[in-house]
């Protein structure tokens, strides 16, 4: 059985970020499992974040100009 690992060196400290056992990557395995269970979670989160930021940026501009928002 072979065991390989990938490391990186952030902030003066080595860290293992992936294990590969007999050609199977732990990170790839978790990612595939997550994507299978929640394929659209990232997209929904991104849309929610963008809508929130759009509201934050447009609210002060509308208030400053005296405009009323219509929904």
Coordinates of C-alpha atoms in Angstrom, one line a residue:
X1 CA 0.0 0.0 0.0
X2 CA 1.4 3.4 -1.0
X3 CA 0.9 6.6 0.9
X4 CA 1.7 10.0 -0.5
X5 CA 0.9 13.4 0.8
X6 CA 0.8 16.9 -0.4
X7 CA 2.1 19.8 1.7
X8 CA 2.2 23.5 1.6
X9 CA 4.1 26.1 3.7
X10 CA 1.9 29.0 4.8
X11 CA 3.1 31.3 7.5
X12 CA 6.4 29.5 8.3
X13 CA 4.7 26.2 9.0
X14 CA 4.4 23.0 6.9
X15 CA 0.9 21.6 6.6
X16 CA -0.4 18.4 5.0
X17 CA -3.4 19.2 2.9
X18 CA -4.0 15.9 1.0
X19 CA -3.4 12.2 1.5
X20 CA -3.2 9.9 -1.4
X21 CA -3.6 6.2 -0.5
X22 CA -3.1 3.7 -3.3
X23 CA -3.9 6.4 -5.9
X24 CA -7.1 7.7 -4.1
X25 CA -6.9 11.3 -3.0
X26 CA -8.7 12.2 0.2
X27 CA -9.4 15.7 -1.0
X28 CA -10.8 14.5 -4.4
X29 CA -12.9 11.9 -2.6
X30 CA -14.5 14.4 -0.2
X31 CA -15.0 16.9 -3.0
X32 CA -16.8 14.3 -5.2
X33 CA -18.9 13.2 -2.3
X34 CA -19.9 16.8 -1.5
X35 CA -20.7 17.7 -5.1
X36 CA -22.8 14.6 -5.4
X37 CA -24.9 15.5 -2.3
X38 CA -25.0 19.3 -2.8
X39 CA -24.4 20.1 -6.5
X40 CA -26.0 23.5 -6.5
X41 CA -25.0 24.7 -3.0
X42 CA -22.1 26.8 -4.3
X43 CA -24.3 28.5 -6.9
X44 CA -27.1 29.3 -4.4
X45 CA -24.6 30.7 -1.9
X46 CA -23.0 32.8 -4.6
X47 CA -26.4 34.2 -5.8
X48 CA -27.4 35.0 -2.2
X49 CA -24.1 36.8 -1.5
X50 CA -24.3 38.9 -4.8
X51 CA -27.9 39.9 -4.1
X52 CA -27.0 41.0 -0.6
X53 CA -24.1 43.0 -1.8
X54 CA -26.1 44.6 -4.5
X55 CA -28.7 45.7 -1.9
X56 CA -26.0 47.1 0.3
X57 CA -24.5 49.2 -2.5
X58 CA -27.7 50.4 -4.0
X59 CA -29.4 51.4 -0.8
X60 CA -27.0 54.3 0.1
X61 CA -27.1 55.6 -3.4
X62 CA -30.9 55.6 -3.6
X63 CA -31.2 57.3 -0.1
X64 CA -28.7 60.0 -1.1
X65 CA -30.6 60.8 -4.3
X66 CA -34.0 60.8 -2.6
X67 CA -35.2 58.0 -4.8
X68 CA -37.7 55.4 -3.6
X69 CA -37.2 51.7 -4.3
X70 CA -40.0 49.9 -6.0
X71 CA -40.5 46.2 -5.6

